[in-house]
XYZ file of N, CA and C in Angstrom:
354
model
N 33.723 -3.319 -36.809
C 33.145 -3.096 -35.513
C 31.720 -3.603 -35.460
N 31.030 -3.530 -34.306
C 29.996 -3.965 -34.212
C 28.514 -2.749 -34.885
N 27.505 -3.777 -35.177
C 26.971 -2.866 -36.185
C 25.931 -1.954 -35.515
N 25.348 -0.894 -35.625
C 24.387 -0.042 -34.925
C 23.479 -1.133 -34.645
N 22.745 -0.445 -33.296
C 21.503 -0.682 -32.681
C 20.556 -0.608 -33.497
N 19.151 -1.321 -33.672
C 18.126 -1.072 -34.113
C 17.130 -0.342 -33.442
N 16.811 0.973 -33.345
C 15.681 1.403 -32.780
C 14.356 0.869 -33.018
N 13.985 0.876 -32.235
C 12.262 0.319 -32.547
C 11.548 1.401 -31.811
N 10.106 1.770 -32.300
C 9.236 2.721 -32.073
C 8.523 2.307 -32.791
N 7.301 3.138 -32.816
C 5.823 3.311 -34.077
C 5.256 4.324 -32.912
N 4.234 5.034 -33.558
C 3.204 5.941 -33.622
C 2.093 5.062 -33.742
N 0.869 5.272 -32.695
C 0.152 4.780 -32.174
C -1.292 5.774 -32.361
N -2.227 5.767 -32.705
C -3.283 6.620 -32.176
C -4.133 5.748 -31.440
N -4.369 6.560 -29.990
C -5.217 6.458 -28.752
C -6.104 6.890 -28.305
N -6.666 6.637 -27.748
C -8.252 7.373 -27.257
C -7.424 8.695 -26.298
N -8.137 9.999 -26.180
C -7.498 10.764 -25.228
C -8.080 11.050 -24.461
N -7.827 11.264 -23.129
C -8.769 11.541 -21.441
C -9.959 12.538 -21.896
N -9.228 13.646 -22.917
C -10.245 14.602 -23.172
C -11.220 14.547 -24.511
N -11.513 13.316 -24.430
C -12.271 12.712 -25.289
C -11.624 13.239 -27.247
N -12.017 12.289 -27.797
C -10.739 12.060 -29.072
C -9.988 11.205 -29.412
N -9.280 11.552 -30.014
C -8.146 10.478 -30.107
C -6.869 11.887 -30.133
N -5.270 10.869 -29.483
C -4.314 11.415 -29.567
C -3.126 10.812 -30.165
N -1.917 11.343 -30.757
C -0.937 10.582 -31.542
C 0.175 10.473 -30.139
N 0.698 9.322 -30.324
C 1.855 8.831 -29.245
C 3.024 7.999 -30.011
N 4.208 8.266 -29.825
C 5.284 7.188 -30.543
C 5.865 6.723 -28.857
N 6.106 5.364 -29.352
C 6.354 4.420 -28.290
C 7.642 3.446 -28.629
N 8.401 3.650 -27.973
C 9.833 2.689 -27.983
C 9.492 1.296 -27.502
N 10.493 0.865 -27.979
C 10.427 -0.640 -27.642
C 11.850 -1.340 -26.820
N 12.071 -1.671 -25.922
C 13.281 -2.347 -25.688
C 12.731 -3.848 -25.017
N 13.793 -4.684 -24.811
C 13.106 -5.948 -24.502
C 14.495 -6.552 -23.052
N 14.154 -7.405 -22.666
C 15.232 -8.008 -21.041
C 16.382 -7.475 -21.131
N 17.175 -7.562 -21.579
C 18.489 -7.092 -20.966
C 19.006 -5.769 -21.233
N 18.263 -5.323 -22.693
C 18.261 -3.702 -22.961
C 18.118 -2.532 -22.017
N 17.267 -3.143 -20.596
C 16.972 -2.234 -19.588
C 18.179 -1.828 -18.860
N 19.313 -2.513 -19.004
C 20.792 -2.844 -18.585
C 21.303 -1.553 -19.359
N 21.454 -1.396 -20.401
C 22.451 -0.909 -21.224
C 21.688 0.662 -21.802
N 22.550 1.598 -21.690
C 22.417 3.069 -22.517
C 21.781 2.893 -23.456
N 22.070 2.059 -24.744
C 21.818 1.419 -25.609
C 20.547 0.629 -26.028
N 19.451 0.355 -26.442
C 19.171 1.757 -27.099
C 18.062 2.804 -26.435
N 18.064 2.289 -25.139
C 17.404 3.276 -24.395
C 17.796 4.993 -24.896
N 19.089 5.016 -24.243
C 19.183 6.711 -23.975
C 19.092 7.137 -26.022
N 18.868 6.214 -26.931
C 18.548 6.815 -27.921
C 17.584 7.183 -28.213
N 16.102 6.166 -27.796
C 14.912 6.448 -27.700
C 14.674 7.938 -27.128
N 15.048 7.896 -25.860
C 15.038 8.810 -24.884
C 15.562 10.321 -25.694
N 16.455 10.715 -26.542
C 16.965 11.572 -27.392
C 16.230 12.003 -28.389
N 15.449 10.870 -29.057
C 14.404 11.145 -30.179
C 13.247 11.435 -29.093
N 13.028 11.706 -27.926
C 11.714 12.566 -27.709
C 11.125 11.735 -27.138
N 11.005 10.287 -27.151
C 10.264 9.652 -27.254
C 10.284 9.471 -25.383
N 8.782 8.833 -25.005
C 8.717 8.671 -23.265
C 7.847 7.929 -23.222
N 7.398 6.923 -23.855
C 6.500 6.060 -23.673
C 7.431 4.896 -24.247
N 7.375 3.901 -23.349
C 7.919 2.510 -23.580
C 7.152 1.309 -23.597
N 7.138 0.496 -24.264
C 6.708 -1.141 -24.076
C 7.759 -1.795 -23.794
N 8.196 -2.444 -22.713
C 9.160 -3.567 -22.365
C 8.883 -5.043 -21.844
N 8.767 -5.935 -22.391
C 9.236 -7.350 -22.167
C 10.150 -7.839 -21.638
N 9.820 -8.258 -21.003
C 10.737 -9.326 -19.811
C 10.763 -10.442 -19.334
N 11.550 -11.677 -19.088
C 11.046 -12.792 -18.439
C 12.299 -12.922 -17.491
N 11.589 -12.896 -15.828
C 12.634 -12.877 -15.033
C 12.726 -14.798 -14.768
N 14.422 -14.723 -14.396
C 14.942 -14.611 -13.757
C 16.074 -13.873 -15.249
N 16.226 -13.130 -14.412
C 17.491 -12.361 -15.393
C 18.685 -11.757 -14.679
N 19.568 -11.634 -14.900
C 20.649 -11.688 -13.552
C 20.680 -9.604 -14.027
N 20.711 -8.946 -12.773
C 20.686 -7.726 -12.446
C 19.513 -6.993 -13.014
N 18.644 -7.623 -13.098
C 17.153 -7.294 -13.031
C 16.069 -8.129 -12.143
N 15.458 -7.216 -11.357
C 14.326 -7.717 -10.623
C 12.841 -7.093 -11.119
N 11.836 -7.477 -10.444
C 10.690 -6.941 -10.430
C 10.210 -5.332 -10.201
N 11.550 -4.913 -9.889
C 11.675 -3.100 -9.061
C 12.072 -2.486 -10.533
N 13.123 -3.189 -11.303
C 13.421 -2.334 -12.724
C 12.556 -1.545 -13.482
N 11.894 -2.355 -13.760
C 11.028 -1.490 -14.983
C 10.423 0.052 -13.983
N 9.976 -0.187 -12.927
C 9.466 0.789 -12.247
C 10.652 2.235 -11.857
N 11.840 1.681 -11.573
C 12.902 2.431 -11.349
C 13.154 3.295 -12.269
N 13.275 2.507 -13.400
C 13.547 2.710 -14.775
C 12.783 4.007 -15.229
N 11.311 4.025 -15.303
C 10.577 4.672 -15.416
C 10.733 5.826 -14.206
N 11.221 6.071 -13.145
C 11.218 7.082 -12.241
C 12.777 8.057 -13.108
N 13.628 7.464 -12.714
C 15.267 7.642 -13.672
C 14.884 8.582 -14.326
N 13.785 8.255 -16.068
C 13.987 8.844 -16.992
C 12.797 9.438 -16.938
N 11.895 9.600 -16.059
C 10.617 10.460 -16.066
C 10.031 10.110 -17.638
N 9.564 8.708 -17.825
C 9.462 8.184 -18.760
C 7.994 7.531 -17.997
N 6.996 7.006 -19.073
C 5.878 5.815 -18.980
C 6.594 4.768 -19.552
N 6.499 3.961 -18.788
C 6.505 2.270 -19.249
C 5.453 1.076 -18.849
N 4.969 0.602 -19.857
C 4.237 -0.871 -19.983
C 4.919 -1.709 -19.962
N 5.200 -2.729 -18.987
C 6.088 -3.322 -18.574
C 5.394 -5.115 -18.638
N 5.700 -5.774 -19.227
C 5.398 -7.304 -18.685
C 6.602 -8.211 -18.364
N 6.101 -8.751 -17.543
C 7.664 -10.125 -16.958
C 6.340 -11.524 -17.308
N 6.134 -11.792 -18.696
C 5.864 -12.987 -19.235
C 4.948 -13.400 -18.057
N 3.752 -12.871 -17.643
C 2.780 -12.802 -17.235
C 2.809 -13.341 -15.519
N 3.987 -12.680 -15.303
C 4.497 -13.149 -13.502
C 4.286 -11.511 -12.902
N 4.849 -11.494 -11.444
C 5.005 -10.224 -10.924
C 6.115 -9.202 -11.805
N 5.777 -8.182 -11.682
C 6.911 -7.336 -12.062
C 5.971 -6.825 -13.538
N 4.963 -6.854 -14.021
C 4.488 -5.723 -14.921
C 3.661 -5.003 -14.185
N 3.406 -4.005 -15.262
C 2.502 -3.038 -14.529
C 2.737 -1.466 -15.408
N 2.450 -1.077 -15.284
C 2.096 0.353 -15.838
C 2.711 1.387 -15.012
N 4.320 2.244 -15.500
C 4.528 3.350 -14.719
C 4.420 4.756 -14.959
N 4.218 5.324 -14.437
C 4.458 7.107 -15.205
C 5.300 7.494 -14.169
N 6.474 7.857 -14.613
C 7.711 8.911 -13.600
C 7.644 7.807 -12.187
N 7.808 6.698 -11.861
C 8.378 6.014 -11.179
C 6.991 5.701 -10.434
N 5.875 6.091 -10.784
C 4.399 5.667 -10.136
C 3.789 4.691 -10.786
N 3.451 3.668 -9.821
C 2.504 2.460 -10.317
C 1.395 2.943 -10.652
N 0.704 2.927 -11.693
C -0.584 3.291 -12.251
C -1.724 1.879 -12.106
N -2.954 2.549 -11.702
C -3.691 1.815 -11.807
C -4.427 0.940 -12.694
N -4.369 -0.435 -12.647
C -5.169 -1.242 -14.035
C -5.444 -2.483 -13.606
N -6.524 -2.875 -14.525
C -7.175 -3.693 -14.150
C -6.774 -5.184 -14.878
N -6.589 -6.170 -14.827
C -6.310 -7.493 -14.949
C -6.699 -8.548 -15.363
N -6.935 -8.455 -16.904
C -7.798 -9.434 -17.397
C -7.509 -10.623 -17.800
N -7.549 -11.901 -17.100
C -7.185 -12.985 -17.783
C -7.763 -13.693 -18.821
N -6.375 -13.922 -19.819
C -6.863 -14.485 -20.817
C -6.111 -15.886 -21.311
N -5.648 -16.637 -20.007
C -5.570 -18.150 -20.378
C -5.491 -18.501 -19.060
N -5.423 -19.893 -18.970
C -5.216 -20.836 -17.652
C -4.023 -20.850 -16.859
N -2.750 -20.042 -17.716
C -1.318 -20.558 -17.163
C -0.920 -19.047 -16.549
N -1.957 -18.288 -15.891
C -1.756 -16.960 -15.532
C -1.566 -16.147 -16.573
N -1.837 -16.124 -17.625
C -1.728 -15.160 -18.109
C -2.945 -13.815 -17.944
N -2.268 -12.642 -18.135
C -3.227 -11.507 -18.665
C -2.956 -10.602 -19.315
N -4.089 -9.538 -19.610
C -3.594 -7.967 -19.878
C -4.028 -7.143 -19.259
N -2.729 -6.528 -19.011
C -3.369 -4.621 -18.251
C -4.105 -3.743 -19.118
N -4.797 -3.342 -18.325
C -5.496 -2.349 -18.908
C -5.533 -1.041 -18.050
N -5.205 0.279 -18.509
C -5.017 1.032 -17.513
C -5.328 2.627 -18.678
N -4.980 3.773 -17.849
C -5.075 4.842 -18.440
C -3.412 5.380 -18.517
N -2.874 5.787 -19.777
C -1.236 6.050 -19.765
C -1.340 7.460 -19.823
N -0.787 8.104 -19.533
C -1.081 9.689 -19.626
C 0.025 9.958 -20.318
N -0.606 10.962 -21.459
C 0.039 11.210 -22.593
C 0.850 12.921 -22.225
């Protein structure tokens, strides 16, 4: 049969709102994973609610609304990029979070920068 999923995560330490630092573990899934149970709802089981996801649209049954949906669904945060086009952005529980936009090449690229609430 086909062989298990690889989970991906790590533990992160972050600056915290209430000055400090705080510990966070963060899943990883990447384009078409946003599709499938797999290995989302495993992440999601180990506790975990903070996501990094990668994306490059055009991807057939994903738009620019996913990652955000996604994040409302599972009352989850996600850091979201679509390979430096529309559609990233920073969600908590299905809310666009505010951040700021720093470019760092000529071909549109950037990075968000925002506050994730832990």
């Amino acid at each position: 049969g086909p062989s298990p999923p690889e989970l991906v995560s790590f533990n992160a330490t972050v600056p915290s709102s209430a000055g400090g630092a705080a510990e966070v573990t963060l899943g990883i899934f990447t384009c078409k994973d946003i599709l499938y149970s797999t290995p989302e709802d495993l992440l999601l089981a180990k506790g975990i609610r903070h996501f990094l996801y990668s994306f490059a649209l055009p991807i057939p049954g994903i738009d620019v609304a996913t990652p955000e949906l996604w994040s409302f669904d599972h009352g989850a945060t996600m850091v979201a990029s679509n390979n430096g086009h529309t559609g990233g952005g920073i969600f908590a529980s299905g809310k666009s979070l505010e951040v700021s936009r720093i470019a760092v090449d000529s071909d549109s690229g950037h990075i968000l920068v925002g506050h994730i609430p832990l």
